[in-house]
mmCIF file of N, CA and C in Angstrom:
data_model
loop_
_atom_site.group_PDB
_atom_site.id
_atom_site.type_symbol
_atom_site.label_atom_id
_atom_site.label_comp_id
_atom_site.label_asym_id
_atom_site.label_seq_id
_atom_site.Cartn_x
_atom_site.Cartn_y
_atom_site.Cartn_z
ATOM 1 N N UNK A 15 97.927 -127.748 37.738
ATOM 2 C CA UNK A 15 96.881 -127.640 36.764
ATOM 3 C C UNK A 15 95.926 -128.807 36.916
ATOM 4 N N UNK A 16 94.715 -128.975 36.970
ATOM 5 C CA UNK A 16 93.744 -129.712 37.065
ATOM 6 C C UNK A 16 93.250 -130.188 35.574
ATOM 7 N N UNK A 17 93.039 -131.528 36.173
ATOM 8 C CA UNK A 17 92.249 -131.817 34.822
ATOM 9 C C UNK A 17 90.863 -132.030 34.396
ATOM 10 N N UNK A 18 90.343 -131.391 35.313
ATOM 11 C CA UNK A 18 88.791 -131.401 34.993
ATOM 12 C C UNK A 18 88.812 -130.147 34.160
ATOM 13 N N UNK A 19 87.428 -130.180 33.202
ATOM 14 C CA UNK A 19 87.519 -128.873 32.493
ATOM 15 C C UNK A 19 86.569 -127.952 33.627
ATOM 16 N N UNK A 20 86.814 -127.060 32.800
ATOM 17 C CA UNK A 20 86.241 -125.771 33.795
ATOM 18 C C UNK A 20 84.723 -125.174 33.830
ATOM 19 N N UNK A 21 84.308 -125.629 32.596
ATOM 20 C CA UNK A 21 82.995 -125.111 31.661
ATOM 21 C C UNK A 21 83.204 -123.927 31.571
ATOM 22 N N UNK A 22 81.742 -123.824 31.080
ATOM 23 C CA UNK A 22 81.808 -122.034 30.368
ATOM 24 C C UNK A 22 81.342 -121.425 31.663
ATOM 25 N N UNK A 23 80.437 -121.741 32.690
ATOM 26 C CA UNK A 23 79.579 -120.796 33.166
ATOM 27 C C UNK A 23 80.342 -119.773 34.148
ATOM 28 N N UNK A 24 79.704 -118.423 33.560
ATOM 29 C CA UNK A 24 80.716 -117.656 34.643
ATOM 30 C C UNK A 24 79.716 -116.539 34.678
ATOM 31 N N UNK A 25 79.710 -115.483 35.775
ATOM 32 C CA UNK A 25 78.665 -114.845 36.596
ATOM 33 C C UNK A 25 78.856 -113.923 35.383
ATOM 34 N N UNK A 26 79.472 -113.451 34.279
ATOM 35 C CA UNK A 26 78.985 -112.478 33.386
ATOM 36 C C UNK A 26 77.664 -113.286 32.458
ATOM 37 N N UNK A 27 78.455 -114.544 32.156
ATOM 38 C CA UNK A 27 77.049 -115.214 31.017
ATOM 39 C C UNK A 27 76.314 -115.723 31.910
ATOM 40 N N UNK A 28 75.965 -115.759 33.409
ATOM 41 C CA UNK A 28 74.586 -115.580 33.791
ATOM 42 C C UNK A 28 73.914 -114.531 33.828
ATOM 43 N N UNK A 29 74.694 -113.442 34.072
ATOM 44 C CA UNK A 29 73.210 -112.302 33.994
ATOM 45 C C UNK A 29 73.353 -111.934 32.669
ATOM 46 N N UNK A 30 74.239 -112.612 31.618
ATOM 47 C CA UNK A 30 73.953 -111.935 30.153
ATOM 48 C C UNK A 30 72.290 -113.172 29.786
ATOM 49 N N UNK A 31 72.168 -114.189 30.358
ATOM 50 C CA UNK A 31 71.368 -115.077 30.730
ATOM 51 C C UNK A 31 70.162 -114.718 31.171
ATOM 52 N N UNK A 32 70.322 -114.297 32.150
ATOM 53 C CA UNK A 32 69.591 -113.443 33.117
ATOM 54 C C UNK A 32 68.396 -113.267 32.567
ATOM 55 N N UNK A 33 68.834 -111.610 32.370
ATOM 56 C CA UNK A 33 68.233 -110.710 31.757
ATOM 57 C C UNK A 33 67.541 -111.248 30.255
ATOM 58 N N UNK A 34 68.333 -111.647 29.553
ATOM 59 C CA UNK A 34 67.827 -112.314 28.064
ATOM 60 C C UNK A 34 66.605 -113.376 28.175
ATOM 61 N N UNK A 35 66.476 -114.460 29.367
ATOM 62 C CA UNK A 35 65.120 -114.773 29.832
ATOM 63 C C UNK A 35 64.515 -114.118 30.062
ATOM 64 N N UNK A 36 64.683 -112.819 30.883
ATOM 65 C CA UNK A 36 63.707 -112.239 31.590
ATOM 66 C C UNK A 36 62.698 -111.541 30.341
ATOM 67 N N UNK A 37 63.555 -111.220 29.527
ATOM 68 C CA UNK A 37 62.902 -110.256 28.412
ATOM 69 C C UNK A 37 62.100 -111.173 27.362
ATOM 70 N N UNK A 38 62.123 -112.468 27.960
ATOM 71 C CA UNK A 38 61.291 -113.388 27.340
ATOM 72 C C UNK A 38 61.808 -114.224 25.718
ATOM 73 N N UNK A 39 62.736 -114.122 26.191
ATOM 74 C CA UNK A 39 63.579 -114.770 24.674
ATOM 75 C C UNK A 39 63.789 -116.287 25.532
ATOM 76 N N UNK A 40 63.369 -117.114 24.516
ATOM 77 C CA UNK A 40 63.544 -118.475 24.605
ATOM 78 C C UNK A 40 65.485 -118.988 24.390
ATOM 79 N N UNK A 41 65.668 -119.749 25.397
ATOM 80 C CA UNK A 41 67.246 -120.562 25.311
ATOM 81 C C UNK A 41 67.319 -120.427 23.501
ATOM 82 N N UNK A 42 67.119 -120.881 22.911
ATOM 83 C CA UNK A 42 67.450 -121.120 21.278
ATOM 84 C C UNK A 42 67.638 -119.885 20.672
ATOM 85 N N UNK A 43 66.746 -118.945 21.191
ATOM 86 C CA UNK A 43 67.129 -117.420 20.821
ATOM 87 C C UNK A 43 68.341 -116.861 21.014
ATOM 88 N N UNK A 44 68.582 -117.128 22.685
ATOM 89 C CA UNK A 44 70.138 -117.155 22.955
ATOM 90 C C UNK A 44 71.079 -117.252 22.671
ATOM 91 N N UNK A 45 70.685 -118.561 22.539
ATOM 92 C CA UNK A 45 72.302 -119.344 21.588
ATOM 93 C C UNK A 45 72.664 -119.059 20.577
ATOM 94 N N UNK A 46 71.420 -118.600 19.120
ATOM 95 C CA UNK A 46 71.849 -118.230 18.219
ATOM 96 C C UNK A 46 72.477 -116.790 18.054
ATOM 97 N N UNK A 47 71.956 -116.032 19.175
ATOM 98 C CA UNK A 47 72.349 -114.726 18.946
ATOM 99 C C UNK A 47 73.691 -114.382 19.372
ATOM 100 N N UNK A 48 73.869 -115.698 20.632
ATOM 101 C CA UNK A 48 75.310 -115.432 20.900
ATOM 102 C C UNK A 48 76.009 -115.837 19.756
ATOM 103 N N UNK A 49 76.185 -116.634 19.520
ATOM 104 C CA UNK A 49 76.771 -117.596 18.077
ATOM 105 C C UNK A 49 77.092 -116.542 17.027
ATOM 106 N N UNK A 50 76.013 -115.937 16.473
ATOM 107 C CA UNK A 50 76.067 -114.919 15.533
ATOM 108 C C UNK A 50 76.934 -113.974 16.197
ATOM 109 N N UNK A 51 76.792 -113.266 16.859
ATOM 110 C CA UNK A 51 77.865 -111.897 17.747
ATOM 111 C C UNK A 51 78.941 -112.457 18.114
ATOM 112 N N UNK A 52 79.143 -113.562 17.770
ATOM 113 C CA UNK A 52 81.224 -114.261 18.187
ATOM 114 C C UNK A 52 81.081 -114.223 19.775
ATOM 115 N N UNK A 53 80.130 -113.930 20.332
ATOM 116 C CA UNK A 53 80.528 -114.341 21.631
ATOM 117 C C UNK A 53 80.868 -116.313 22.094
ATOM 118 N N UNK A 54 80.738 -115.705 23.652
ATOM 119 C CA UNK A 54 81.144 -117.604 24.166
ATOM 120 C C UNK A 54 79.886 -117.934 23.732
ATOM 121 N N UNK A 55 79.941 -119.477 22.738
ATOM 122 C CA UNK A 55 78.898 -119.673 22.136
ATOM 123 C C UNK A 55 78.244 -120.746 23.545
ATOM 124 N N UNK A 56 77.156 -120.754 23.970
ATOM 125 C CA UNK A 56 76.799 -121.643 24.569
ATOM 126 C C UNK A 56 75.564 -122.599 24.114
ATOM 127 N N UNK A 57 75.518 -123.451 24.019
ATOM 128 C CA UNK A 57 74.091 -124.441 23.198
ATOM 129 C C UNK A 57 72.670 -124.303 24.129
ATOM 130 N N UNK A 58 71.816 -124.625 23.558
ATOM 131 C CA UNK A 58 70.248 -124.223 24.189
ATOM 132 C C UNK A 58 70.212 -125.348 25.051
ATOM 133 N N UNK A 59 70.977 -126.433 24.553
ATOM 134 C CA UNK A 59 70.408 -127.576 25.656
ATOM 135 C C UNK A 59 71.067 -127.449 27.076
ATOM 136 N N UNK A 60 72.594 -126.820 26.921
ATOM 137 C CA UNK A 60 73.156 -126.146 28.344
ATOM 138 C C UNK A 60 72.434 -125.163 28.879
ATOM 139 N N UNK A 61 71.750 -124.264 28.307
ATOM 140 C CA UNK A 61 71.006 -123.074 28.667
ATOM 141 C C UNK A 61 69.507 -124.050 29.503
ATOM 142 N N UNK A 62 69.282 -124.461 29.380
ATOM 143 C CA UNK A 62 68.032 -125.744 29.736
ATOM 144 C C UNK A 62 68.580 -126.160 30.974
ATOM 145 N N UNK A 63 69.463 -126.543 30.504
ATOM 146 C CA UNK A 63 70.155 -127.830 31.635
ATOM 147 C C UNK A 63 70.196 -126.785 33.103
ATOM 148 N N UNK A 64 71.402 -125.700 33.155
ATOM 149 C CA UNK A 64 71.625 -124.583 33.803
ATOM 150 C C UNK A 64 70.104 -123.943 34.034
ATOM 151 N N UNK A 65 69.173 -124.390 33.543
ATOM 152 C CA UNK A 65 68.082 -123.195 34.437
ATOM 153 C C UNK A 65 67.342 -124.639 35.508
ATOM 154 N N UNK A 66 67.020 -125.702 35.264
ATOM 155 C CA UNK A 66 66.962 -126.878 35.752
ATOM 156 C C UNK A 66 67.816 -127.039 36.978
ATOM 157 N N UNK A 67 69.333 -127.075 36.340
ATOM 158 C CA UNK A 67 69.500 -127.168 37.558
ATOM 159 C C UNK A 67 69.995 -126.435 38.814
ATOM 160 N N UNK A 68 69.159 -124.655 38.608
ATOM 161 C CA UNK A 68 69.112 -124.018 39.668
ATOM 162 C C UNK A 68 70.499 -122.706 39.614
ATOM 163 N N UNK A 69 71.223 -122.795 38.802
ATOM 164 C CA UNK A 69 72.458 -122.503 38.193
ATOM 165 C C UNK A 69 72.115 -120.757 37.927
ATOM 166 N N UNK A 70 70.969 -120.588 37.279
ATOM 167 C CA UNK A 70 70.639 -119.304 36.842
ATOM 168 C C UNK A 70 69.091 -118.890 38.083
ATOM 169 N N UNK A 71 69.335 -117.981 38.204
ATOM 170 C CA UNK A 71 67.968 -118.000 39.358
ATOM 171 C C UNK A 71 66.827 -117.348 39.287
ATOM 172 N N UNK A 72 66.310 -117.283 38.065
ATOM 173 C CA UNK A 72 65.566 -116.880 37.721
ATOM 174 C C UNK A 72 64.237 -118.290 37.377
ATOM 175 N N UNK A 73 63.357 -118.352 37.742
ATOM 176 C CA UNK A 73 62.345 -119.524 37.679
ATOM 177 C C UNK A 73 62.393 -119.816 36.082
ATOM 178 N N UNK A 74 62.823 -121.247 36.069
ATOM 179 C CA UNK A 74 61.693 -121.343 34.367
ATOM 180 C C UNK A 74 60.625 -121.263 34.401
ATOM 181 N N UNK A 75 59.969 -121.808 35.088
ATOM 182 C CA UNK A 75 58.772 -121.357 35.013
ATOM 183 C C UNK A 75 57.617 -120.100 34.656
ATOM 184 N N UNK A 76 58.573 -119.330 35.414
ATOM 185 C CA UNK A 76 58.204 -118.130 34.824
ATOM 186 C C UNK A 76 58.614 -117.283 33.820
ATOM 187 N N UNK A 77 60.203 -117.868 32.943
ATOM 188 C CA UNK A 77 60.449 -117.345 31.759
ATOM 189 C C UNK A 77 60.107 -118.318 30.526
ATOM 190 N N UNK A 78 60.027 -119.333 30.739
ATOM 191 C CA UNK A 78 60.062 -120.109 29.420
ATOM 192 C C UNK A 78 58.362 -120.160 28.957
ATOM 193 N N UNK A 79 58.362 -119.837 27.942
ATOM 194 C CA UNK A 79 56.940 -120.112 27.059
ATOM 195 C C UNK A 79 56.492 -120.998 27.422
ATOM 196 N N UNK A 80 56.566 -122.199 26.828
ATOM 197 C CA UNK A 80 56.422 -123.843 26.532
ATOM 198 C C UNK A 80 56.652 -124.156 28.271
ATOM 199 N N UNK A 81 56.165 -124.748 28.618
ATOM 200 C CA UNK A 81 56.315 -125.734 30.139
ATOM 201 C C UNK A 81 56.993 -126.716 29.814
ATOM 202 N N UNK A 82 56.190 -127.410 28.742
ATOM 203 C CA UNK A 82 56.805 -128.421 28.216
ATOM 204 C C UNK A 82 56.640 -129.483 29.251
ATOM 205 N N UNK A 83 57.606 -130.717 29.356
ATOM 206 C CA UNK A 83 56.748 -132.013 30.744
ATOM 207 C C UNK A 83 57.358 -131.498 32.162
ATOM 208 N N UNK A 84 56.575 -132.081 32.671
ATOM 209 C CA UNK A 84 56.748 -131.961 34.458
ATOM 210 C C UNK A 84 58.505 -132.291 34.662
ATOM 211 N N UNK A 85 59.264 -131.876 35.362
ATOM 212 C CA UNK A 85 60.141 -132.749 35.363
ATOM 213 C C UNK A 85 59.677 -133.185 37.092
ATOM 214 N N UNK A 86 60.328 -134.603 36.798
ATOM 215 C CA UNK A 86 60.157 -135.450 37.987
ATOM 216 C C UNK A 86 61.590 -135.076 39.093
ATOM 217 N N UNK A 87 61.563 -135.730 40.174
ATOM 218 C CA UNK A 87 62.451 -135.396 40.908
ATOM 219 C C UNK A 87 63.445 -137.024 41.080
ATOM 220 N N UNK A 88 64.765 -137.300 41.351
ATOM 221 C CA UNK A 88 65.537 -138.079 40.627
ATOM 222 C C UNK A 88 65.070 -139.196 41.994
ATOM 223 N N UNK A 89 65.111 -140.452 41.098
ATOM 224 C CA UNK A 89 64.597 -141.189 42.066
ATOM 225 C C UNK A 89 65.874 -142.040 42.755
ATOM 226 N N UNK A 90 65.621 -142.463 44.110
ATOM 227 C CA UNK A 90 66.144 -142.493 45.174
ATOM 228 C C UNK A 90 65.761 -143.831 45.829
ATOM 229 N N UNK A 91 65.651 -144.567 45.527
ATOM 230 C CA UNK A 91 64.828 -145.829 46.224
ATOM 231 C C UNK A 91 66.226 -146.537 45.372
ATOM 232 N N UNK A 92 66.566 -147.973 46.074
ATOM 233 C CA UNK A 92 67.910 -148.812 45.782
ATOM 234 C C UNK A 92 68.882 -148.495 46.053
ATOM 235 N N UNK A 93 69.015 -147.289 46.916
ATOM 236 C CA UNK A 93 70.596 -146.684 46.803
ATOM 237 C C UNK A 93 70.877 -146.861 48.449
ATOM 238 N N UNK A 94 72.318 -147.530 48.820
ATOM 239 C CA UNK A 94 72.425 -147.787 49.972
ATOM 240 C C UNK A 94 72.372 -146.235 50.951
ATOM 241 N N UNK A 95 72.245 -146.562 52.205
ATOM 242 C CA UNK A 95 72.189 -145.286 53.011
ATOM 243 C C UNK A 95 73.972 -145.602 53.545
ATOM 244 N N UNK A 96 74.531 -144.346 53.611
ATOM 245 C CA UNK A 96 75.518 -144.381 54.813
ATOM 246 C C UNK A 96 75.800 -144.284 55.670
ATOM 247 N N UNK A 97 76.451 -145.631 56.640
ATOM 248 C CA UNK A 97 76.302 -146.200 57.897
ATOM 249 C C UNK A 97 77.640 -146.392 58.263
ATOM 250 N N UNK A 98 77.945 -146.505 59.271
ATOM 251 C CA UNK A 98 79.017 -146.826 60.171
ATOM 252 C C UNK A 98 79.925 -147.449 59.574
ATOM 253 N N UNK A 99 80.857 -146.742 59.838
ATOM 254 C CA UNK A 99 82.562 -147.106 59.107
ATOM 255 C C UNK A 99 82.402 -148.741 59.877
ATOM 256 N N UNK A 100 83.681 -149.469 58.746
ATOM 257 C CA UNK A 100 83.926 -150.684 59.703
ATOM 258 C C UNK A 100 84.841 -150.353 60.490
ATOM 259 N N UNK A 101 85.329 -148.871 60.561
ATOM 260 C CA UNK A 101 86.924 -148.909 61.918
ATOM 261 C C UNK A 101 86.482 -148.609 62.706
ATOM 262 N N UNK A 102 85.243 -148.070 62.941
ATOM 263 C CA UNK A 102 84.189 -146.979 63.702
ATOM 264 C C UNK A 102 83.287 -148.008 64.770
ATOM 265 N N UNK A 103 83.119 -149.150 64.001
ATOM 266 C CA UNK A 103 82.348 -150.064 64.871
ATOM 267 C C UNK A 103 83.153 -150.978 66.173
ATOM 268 N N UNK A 104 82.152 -150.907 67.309
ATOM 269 C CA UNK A 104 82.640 -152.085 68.297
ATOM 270 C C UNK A 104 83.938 -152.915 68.099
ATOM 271 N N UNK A 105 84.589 -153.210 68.806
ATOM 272 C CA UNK A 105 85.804 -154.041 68.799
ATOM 273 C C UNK A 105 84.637 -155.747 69.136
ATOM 274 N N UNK A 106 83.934 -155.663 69.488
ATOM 275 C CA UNK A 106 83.008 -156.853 70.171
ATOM 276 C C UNK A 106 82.944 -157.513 68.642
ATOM 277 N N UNK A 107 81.964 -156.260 68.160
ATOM 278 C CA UNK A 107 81.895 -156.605 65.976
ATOM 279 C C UNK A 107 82.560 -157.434 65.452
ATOM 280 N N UNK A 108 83.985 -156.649 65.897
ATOM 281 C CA UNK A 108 84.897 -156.927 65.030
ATOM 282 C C UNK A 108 85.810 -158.388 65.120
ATOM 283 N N UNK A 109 85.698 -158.931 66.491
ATOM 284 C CA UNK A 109 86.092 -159.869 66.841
ATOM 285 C C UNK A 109 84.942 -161.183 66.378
ATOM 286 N N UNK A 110 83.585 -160.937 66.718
ATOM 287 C CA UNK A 110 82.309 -161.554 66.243
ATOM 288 C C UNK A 110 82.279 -162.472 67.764
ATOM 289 N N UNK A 111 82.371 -161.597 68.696
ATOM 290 C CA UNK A 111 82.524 -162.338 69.918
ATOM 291 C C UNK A 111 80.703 -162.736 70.247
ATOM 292 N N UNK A 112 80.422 -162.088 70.642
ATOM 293 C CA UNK A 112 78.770 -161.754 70.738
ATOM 294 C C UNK A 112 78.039 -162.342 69.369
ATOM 295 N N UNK A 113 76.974 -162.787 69.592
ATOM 296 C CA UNK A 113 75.913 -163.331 68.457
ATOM 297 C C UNK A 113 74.928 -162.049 68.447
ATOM 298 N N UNK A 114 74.267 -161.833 67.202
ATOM 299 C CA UNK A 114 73.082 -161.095 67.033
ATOM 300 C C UNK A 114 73.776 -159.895 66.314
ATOM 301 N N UNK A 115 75.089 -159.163 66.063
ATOM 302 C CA UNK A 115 75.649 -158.229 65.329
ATOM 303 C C UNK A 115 75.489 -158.105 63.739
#
């Protein structure tokens, strides 16, 4: 048994998803209607999150009313690149026989 949780998302509540964007109902519409009908309740801000991040495949863009702000793309500058194992490198390296390494 694992201990990560599992979440909710599963290929029935995406195209119950789906379709419910497509027909132009806003995430908040969603949620409440699931909520009300006892279904798996899911929150508008997961419904957001999941179209963001590519999860449901239907464009927001083209279902959501509101645009609302640009989202930016995650920034990437400070973060080391990955490079050569230290077991991977020269035995020369590793000894520090040679200058300039």
């Amino acid at each position: 048994m694992s201990c990560v949780p599992t979440g909710k998302f599963t290929p029935e509540l995406a195209k119950d998803l789906q379709e419910r964007l497509e027909q132009t109902w806003s995430p908040e519409q969603i949620a409440e209607k699931r909520r009300c009908a006892s279904l798996s309740f899911v929150c508008f801000k997961t419904i957001y999150r999941w179209l963001y991040d590519g999860k449901l495949t239907v464009s927001e863009t083209e279902v959501l009313r509101h645009k609302g702000k640009r989202r930016k793309p995650m920034e990437t500058r400070g973060r080391f690149l990955v490079g050569t194992a230290i077991h991977q490198r020269p035995k020369e390296v590793r000894k520090r026989t040679t200058f300039g390494h």
